[in-house]
């Protein structure tokens, strides 16, 4: 499905990003993977099939680091056919506990990074003028409210707004921009989140997913579709991958 496409996957050192990198490599893509933790990023790298792939560590909290990463990809790898931006953080905080830094960290990792990755992709010679796909990892939290989740929810709603406007701005140069909105997926993020809630709250959340919690591979398959030419007429939209959570 992704034969010989060159794709950047951020957040590839863990969870959904790692599963996407692994699935994409099986589908014939050549990958550039990035994350902050070098050891876990290398574990992902050695688990990939096929082509020679590239791993570059970067902290996407700073615009300078994003620019360096995108410059380095342009020099070392060349034109990108796609980006799946999985790097992100979740803050589970009731309003009383929320500090300004939590808000800034969340918006920096989840929204600012996405904006500037696309800004530095948009330069001539960095994207495929015949068709490039950008996929952001949003969440059902962007459209379905849950307590103690307001900052994370706001950041993901901002990401969806960003994707729509970028889709309009970039369609004329054949860059598509879409979001995936997963429900609860069994990753480290869910593990961390479950430490902040009671067993009863976790069980209620599970019940809200008619098909149960998802596997990272469920998101990887949807990311494969949005990154492939099968979705060449789809831009500015959000695909829910949530076991039925948002159908309530
Ligand atoms: N898991 C879920 O239930 C769920 C549901 C809906 C949406 N999502 C979204 O899906 C995406 C992936 O989630 P996940 O569950 O796979 O999370 P995860 O296992 O915690 O992985 C998060 C990834 O993001 C990277 N990252 C975080 N902040 C970064 C930064 N400032 N710079 C560079 N990399 C950074 C981490 O890198 P290091 O580990 O190397 O630091 C890691 O690779 C996130 O955007 C999340 O909001 C997840």
Coordinates of C-alpha atoms and ligand atoms in Angstrom, one line a residue:
X1 CA 0.0 0.0 0.0
X2 CA 2.9 2.4 0.7
X3 CA 5.5 0.9 -1.7
X4 CA 8.6 3.2 -1.9
X5 CA 6.9 6.1 -0.2
X6 CA 9.2 8.1 2.1
X7 CA 7.4 8.9 5.3
X8 CA 8.3 10.7 8.6
X9 CA 6.7 9.2 11.7
X10 CA 7.1 11.3 14.9
X11 CA 6.6 9.7 18.3
X12 CA 8.0 6.5 16.9
X13 CA 9.8 5.5 20.1
X14 CA 6.6 4.3 21.7
X15 CA 3.0 3.2 21.4
X16 CA 1.0 4.2 18.4
X17 CA 3.9 5.8 16.5
X18 CA 6.0 2.6 16.9
X19 CA 3.1 0.5 15.6
X20 CA 2.6 2.8 12.7
X21 CA 6.3 2.7 11.8
X22 CA 6.3 -1.1 12.0
X23 CA 3.1 -1.5 9.9
X24 CA 4.3 1.1 7.3
X25 CA 7.6 -0.7 6.9
X26 CA 5.7 -4.0 6.1
X27 CA 3.7 -2.0 3.5
X28 CA 6.9 -1.1 1.7
X29 CA 7.6 2.5 3.0
X30 CA 11.0 3.9 3.6
X31 CA 10.8 5.6 7.0
X32 CA 12.3 8.4 8.9
X33 CA 11.4 7.9 12.6
X34 CA 11.8 10.3 15.4
X35 CA 11.4 10.5 19.2
X36 CA 13.2 11.8 22.2
X37 CA 14.4 8.6 23.8
X38 CA 17.3 7.3 21.7
X39 CA 17.3 3.8 23.1
X40 CA 13.5 3.2 22.5
X41 CA 13.8 4.8 19.1
X42 CA 16.6 2.3 18.2
X43 CA 14.4 -0.5 19.4
X44 CA 11.8 0.6 16.9
X45 CA 14.4 1.0 14.2
X46 CA 15.7 -2.6 14.5
X47 CA 12.1 -3.9 14.5
X48 CA 11.3 -2.4 11.0
X49 CA 11.2 -4.5 7.9
X50 CA 12.4 -3.8 4.4
X51 CA 14.3 -0.6 3.3
X52 CA 17.1 1.1 5.1
X53 CA 15.3 3.4 7.5
X54 CA 16.6 6.5 9.3
X55 CA 16.2 7.3 13.0
X56 CA 16.8 10.9 14.3
X57 CA 16.2 12.0 17.9
X58 CA 14.5 15.4 18.4
X59 CA 12.6 17.2 21.1
X60 CA 9.7 18.8 19.2
X61 CA 9.0 21.3 21.9
X62 CA 11.2 23.9 20.3
X63 CA 10.7 25.4 16.8
X64 CA 14.5 25.5 16.3
X65 CA 14.7 21.7 16.9
X66 CA 11.8 21.1 14.5
X67 CA 13.6 23.3 11.8
X68 CA 16.9 21.3 12.4
X69 CA 15.0 18.0 12.1
X70 CA 13.3 19.0 8.8
X71 CA 16.5 20.5 7.4
X72 CA 18.3 17.3 8.3
X73 CA 15.7 15.1 6.7
X74 CA 15.9 17.2 3.5
X75 CA 19.7 16.8 3.4
X76 CA 19.9 13.1 4.3
X77 CA 16.7 11.6 2.9
X78 CA 15.3 14.0 0.4
X79 CA 11.6 14.5 -0.6
X80 CA 8.9 13.3 1.8
X81 CA 5.7 11.6 0.5
X82 CA 4.1 11.8 3.9
X83 CA 4.2 12.6 7.6
X84 CA 2.4 10.9 10.5
X85 CA 2.7 13.2 13.5
X86 CA 2.2 10.9 16.6
X87 CA 4.3 12.7 19.1
X88 CA 2.1 14.1 21.8
X89 CA 1.4 14.3 25.5
X90 CA -1.7 13.8 27.7
X91 CA -2.3 15.8 30.9
X92 CA -5.0 14.3 33.2
X93 CA -5.6 17.2 35.5
X94 CA -8.7 18.6 37.2
X95 CA -9.0 22.4 37.0
X96 CA -7.9 22.9 40.6
X97 CA -4.5 21.2 39.9
X98 CA -3.9 22.8 36.5
X99 CA -0.8 25.1 36.2
X100 CA 0.1 27.4 33.4
X101 CA 3.1 25.2 32.6
X102 CA 0.8 22.2 32.0
X103 CA -1.2 24.1 29.5
X104 CA 1.9 25.4 27.7
X105 CA 3.5 22.0 27.6
X106 CA 0.4 20.4 26.2
X107 CA -0.1 23.0 23.5
X108 CA 3.6 23.0 22.6
X109 CA 3.8 19.2 22.2
X110 CA 0.4 18.7 20.6
X111 CA -0.3 21.8 18.5
X112 CA 2.8 24.0 18.0
X113 CA 4.9 21.0 16.9
X114 CA 2.3 20.1 14.2
X115 CA 2.1 23.7 12.9
X116 CA 5.8 24.1 12.5
X117 CA 6.5 20.6 11.1
X118 CA 4.2 21.5 8.3
X119 CA 5.7 24.9 7.9
X120 CA 9.1 23.4 7.4
X121 CA 7.7 20.7 5.1
X122 CA 6.1 23.3 2.8
X123 CA 9.5 24.4 1.4
X124 CA 10.2 23.6 -2.3
X125 CA 11.9 20.3 -2.8
X126 CA 10.8 18.8 0.6
X127 CA 7.4 17.4 -0.4
X128 CA 6.2 15.4 -3.4
X129 CA 4.3 17.8 -5.7
X130 CA 2.4 14.8 -7.1
X131 CA 0.8 14.1 -3.7
X132 CA 1.9 14.3 -0.1
X133 CA -0.1 13.2 3.0
X134 CA 0.1 14.7 6.4
X135 CA -1.7 12.9 9.3
X136 CA -2.1 14.4 12.8
X137 CA -3.0 12.2 15.8
X138 CA -6.0 13.9 17.4
X139 CA -8.3 12.1 19.9
X140 CA -11.9 11.5 20.6
X141 CA -11.3 14.0 23.4
X142 CA -11.5 16.8 20.8
X143 CA -15.2 16.2 20.4
X144 CA -16.3 14.2 23.5
X145 CA -16.0 15.7 26.9
X146 CA -14.5 13.8 29.9
X147 CA -13.6 15.3 33.3
X148 CA -10.0 16.3 34.1
X149 CA -9.2 16.3 30.4
X150 CA -9.9 19.9 29.4
X151 CA -6.4 21.0 28.4
X152 CA -5.7 17.8 26.4
X153 CA -9.1 18.1 24.8
X154 CA -8.5 21.7 23.9
X155 CA -5.2 20.9 22.3
X156 CA -6.6 18.1 20.2
X157 CA -9.6 20.4 19.1
X158 CA -7.0 23.0 18.1
X159 CA -5.1 20.3 16.1
X160 CA -8.3 19.5 14.1
X161 CA -8.8 23.2 13.4
X162 CA -5.2 23.5 12.3
X163 CA -5.6 20.5 10.0
X164 CA -8.7 21.9 8.3
X165 CA -7.1 25.3 7.5
X166 CA -3.8 23.7 6.4
X167 CA -5.8 21.4 4.1
X168 CA -7.3 24.5 2.4
X169 CA -4.0 26.3 2.2
X170 CA -2.0 23.4 0.8
X171 CA -4.5 21.6 -1.5
X172 CA -3.2 23.6 -4.5
X173 CA 0.3 22.1 -4.0
X174 CA -1.2 18.6 -3.5
X175 CA -0.5 18.3 0.2
X176 CA -3.4 16.6 2.0
X177 CA -3.9 17.1 5.8
X178 CA -6.1 14.9 7.9
X179 CA -6.5 13.8 11.5
X180 CA -7.1 10.4 13.1
X181 CA -9.1 10.5 16.3
X182 CA -8.5 7.4 18.4
X183 CA -10.5 6.3 21.4
X184 CA -8.5 4.6 24.3
X185 CA -5.6 2.6 22.9
X186 CA -3.6 0.2 24.9
X187 CA -0.3 2.1 25.1
X188 CA 2.0 3.6 27.8
X189 CA -0.3 6.7 27.6
X190 CA -3.3 4.6 28.7
X191 CA -1.1 2.9 31.4
X192 CA -0.1 6.3 32.8
X193 CA -3.7 7.6 32.5
X194 CA -5.1 4.6 34.4
X195 CA -2.8 5.6 37.4
X196 CA -4.8 8.8 37.8
X197 CA -8.3 7.3 37.9
X198 CA -10.0 4.6 40.0
X199 CA -10.7 1.1 38.8
X200 CA -14.3 1.9 38.6
X201 CA -13.7 4.9 36.4
X202 CA -11.5 2.8 34.1
X203 CA -14.2 0.2 33.9
X204 CA -16.8 2.8 33.0
X205 CA -14.5 4.2 30.3
X206 CA -14.1 0.6 28.9
X207 CA -17.9 0.3 28.8
X208 CA -18.1 3.4 26.7
X209 CA -16.1 1.6 24.0
X210 CA -18.6 -0.9 22.5
X211 CA -15.7 -2.8 20.8
X212 CA -13.4 -2.5 23.8
X213 CA -10.1 -0.5 24.0
X214 CA -8.1 -0.5 20.8
X215 CA -4.7 -1.8 19.9
X216 CA -2.0 0.4 18.4
X217 CA -2.3 -1.6 15.2
X218 CA -5.9 -0.5 14.8
X219 CA -4.7 3.1 14.5
X220 CA -1.8 2.0 12.2
X221 CA -4.1 0.5 9.7
X222 CA -6.2 3.7 9.5
X223 CA -2.9 5.8 9.2
X224 CA -1.9 3.5 6.3
X225 CA -5.1 4.3 4.5
X226 CA -4.7 8.1 5.0
X227 CA -1.0 8.0 4.0
X228 CA -1.7 5.9 0.8
X229 CA -3.0 7.0 -2.6
X230 CA -6.3 5.1 -1.7
X231 CA -7.3 8.3 0.1
X232 CA -6.1 10.8 -2.5
X233 CA -9.4 12.6 -2.6
X234 CA -9.6 13.0 1.2
X235 CA -8.4 16.1 2.9
X236 CA -9.4 18.3 5.9
X237 CA -11.2 15.5 7.7
X238 CA -11.0 13.5 10.9
X239 CA -11.3 9.7 10.9
X240 CA -12.5 8.3 14.2
X241 CA -10.8 5.0 15.2
X242 CA -12.5 4.5 18.5
X243 CA -14.4 1.2 18.8
X244 CA -17.7 3.1 18.7
X245 CA -16.9 5.5 21.6
X246 CA -18.0 8.6 19.7
X247 CA -21.2 7.0 18.4
X248 CA -22.9 7.5 21.8
Ligands
LIG1 N1 -3.1 6.0 23.6 C1 -4.3 6.5 23.5 O1 -5.3 6.0 24.1 C2 -4.5 7.7 22.6 C3 -5.8 8.0 22.3 C4 -6.1 9.1 21.4 C5 -5.0 9.8 20.9 N2 -3.7 9.5 21.2 C6 -2.7 10.3 20.6 O2 -1.8 9.4 19.9 C7 -0.5 9.9 19.9 C8 0.5 8.8 20.4 O3 0.0 8.4 21.7 P1 0.6 7.1 22.4 O4 -0.4 6.5 23.1 O5 1.4 6.3 21.4 O6 1.6 7.8 23.4 P2 3.0 7.4 24.1 O7 3.2 5.9 24.1 O8 3.1 8.1 25.3 O9 4.1 7.9 23.0 C9 4.2 9.3 22.8 C10 5.3 9.6 21.8 O10 5.4 11.0 21.7 C11 6.8 11.4 21.8 N3 6.9 12.7 22.3 C12 6.1 13.3 23.3 N4 6.5 14.5 23.5 C13 7.5 14.8 22.6 C14 8.3 15.9 22.3 N5 8.2 17.1 23.0 N6 9.2 15.8 21.3 C15 9.3 14.7 20.6 N7 8.6 13.6 20.9 C16 7.7 13.6 21.9 C17 7.3 10.3 22.8 O11 8.8 10.3 22.7 P3 9.7 9.7 23.8 O12 9.0 8.6 24.4 O13 10.9 9.3 23.0 O14 10.0 10.8 24.7 C18 6.7 9.1 22.3 O15 7.3 8.5 21.2 C19 -0.5 11.1 20.9 O16 -0.6 12.3 20.1 C20 -1.8 10.9 21.6 O17 -2.3 12.2 22.1 C21 -3.5 8.4 22.0

